[in-house]
Structures are given as C-alpha cells and as structure tokens.
Short mmCIF file of C-alpha atoms in Angstrom, two decimals:
data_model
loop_
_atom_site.label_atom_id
_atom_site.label_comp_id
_atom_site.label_asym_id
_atom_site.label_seq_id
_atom_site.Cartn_x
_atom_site.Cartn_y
_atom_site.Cartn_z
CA UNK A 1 1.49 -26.15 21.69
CA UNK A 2 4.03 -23.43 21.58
CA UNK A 3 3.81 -20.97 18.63
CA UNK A 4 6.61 -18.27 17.63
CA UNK A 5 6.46 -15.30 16.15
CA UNK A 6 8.66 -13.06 14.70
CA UNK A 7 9.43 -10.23 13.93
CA UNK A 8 11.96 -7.08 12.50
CA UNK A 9 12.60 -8.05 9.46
CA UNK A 10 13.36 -6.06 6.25
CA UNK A 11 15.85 -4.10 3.87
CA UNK A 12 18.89 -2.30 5.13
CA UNK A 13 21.54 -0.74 3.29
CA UNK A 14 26.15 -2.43 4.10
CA UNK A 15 26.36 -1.28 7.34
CA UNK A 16 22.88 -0.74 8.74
CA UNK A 17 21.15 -2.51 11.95
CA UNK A 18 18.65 -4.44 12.30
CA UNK A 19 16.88 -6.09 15.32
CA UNK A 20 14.93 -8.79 14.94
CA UNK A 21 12.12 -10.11 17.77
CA UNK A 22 10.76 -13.83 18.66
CA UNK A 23 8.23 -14.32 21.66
CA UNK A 24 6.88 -17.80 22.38
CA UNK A 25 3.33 -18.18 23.60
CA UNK A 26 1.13 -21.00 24.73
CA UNK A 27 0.99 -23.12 27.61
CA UNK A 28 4.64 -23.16 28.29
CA UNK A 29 6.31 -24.76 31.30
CA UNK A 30 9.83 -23.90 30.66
CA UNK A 31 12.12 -22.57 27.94
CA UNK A 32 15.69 -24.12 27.98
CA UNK A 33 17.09 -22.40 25.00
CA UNK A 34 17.05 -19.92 22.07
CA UNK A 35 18.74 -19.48 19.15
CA UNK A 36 18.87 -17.71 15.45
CA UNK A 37 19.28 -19.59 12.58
CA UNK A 38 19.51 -18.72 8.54
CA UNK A 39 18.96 -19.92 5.21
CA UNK A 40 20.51 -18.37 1.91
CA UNK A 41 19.11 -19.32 -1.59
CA UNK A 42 20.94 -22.24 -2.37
CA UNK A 43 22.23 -22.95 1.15
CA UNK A 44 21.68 -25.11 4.02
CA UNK A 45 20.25 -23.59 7.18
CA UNK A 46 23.03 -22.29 9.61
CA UNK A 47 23.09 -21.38 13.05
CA UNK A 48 23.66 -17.78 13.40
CA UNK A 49 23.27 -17.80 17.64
CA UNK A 50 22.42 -19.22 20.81
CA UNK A 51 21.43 -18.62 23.97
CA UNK A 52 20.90 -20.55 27.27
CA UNK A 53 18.19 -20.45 29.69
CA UNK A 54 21.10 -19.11 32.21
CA UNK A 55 22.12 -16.81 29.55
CA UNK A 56 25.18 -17.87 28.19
CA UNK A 57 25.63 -16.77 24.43
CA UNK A 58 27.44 -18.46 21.16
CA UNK A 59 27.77 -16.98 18.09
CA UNK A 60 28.97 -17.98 14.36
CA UNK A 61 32.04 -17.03 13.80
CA UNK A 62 30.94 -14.95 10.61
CA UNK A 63 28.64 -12.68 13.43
CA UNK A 64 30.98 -12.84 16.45
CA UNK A 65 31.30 -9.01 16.94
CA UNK A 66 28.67 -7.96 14.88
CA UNK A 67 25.26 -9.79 16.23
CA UNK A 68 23.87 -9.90 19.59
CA UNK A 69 21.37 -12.61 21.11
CA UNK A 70 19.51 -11.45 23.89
CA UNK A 71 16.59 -12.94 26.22
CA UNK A 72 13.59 -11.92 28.34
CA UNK A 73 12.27 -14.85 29.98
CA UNK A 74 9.44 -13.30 31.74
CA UNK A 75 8.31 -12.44 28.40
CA UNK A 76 9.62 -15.51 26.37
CA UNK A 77 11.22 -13.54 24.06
CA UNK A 78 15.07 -13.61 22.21
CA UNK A 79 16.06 -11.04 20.14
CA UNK A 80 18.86 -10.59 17.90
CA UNK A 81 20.74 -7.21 17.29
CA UNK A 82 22.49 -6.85 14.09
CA UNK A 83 24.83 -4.19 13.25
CA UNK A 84 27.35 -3.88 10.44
CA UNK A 85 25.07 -6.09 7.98
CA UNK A 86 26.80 -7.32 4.85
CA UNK A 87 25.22 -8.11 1.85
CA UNK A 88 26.37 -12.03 2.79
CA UNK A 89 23.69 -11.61 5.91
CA UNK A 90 21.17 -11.96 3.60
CA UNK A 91 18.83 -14.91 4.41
CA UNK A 92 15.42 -15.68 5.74
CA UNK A 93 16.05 -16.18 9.40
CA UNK A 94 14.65 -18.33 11.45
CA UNK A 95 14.01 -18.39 15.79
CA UNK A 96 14.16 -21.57 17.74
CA UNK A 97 12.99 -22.64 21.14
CA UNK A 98 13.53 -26.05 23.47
CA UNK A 99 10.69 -26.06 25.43
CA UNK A 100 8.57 -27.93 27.66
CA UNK A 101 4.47 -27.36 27.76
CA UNK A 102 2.78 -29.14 30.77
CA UNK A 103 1.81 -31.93 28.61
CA UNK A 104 4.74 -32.77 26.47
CA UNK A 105 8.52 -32.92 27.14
CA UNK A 106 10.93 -30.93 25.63
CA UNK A 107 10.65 -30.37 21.83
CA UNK A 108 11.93 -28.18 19.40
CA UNK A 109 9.80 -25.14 17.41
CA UNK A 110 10.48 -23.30 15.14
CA UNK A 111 9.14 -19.98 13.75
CA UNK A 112 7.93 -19.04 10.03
CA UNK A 113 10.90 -17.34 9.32
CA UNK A 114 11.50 -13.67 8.38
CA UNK A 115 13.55 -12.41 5.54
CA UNK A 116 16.49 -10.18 6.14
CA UNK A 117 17.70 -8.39 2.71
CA UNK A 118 20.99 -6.22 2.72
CA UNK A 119 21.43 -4.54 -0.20
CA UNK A 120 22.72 -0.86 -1.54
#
C-alpha cells in the first residue's frame, strides 16, 4: 500500500506563491511518475503537471510559465511551485503517483487533496 500526503495548501492573495508538497510512503519498489491535478466547483478534474521518473516535465498550458513540478526520489516526494496565482487557480488539488510496491504492479494513488484558495 502506498499512501500520499500532502501538503502547502492555503489562501494567497493575485499574485502570491504557493508551494505545495506530496511524499509517498509504504513499501514502495519504484515510482514511475508524478503529477498535479485540480478540481474547481463545478468542474472536472484537470491535469495541472507531470513529471517523469527521468525528470522530464509537462505542464497545462494555463500554468506553463507560472508552475513548477519538481521531484526528490530519494525521498518520494513532488512538489509544485506556484507563482503568479490567479483567482482561476483556485481548486482543491490533488498529487498522483504510478507506482509499483513489491507485491503489486503498477497502480495509480492518489492523495486526499488540498485546497488552494486565491482570493484578494
């Protein structure tokens, strides 16, 4: 079993940063990939960013030069930088991993979410 856990949430004022942390624990073998994802009242969930085990990076194009995905893999931990926030970031947001344990395959998890709020 994997479990995630974030963190960094909060309210910020147009134009402040945020940072928000995930670290994966449990018996892991391997993490293949990381990512951000969102979900506005009223809205489906969204992926905000990605990152590859070898660390190569995507982004929305609504955060491309704004929001930052990051890794640690001796930790098991992604992070996401956000500068510049809008009001429009405003979601709960969401980590994912692909990982493999040393009893089951790869599989998906997901975290419990953490609310972002940008608002004056």
């Amino acid at each position: 079993q994997v479990q995630l856990v974030e963190s960094g949430g909060g309210l910020v004022q147009p134009g402040g940063s945020l940072r928000l942390s995930c670290a994966a624990t449990g018996s892991i073998f391997r993490i293949y990939a990381m990512g951000w994802y969102r979900q506005a009242p009223g809205k489906q969930r969204e992926v905000v960013a990605a990152i590859t085990g070898g660390g190569s990076t995507s982004y929305a194009d609504s955060v491309k030069g704004r929001f930052t995905i990051s890794r640690d893999n001796a930790a098991n931990t992604v992070y996401l930088q956000m500068n510049s926030l809008k009001p429009e970031d405003t979601a709960v947001y969401y980590c994912n991993a692909e990982a493999a344990t040393y009893s089951r395959p790869n599989y998906d998890y997901w975290g419990q979410g953490t609310q972002v709020t940008v608002s004056s």
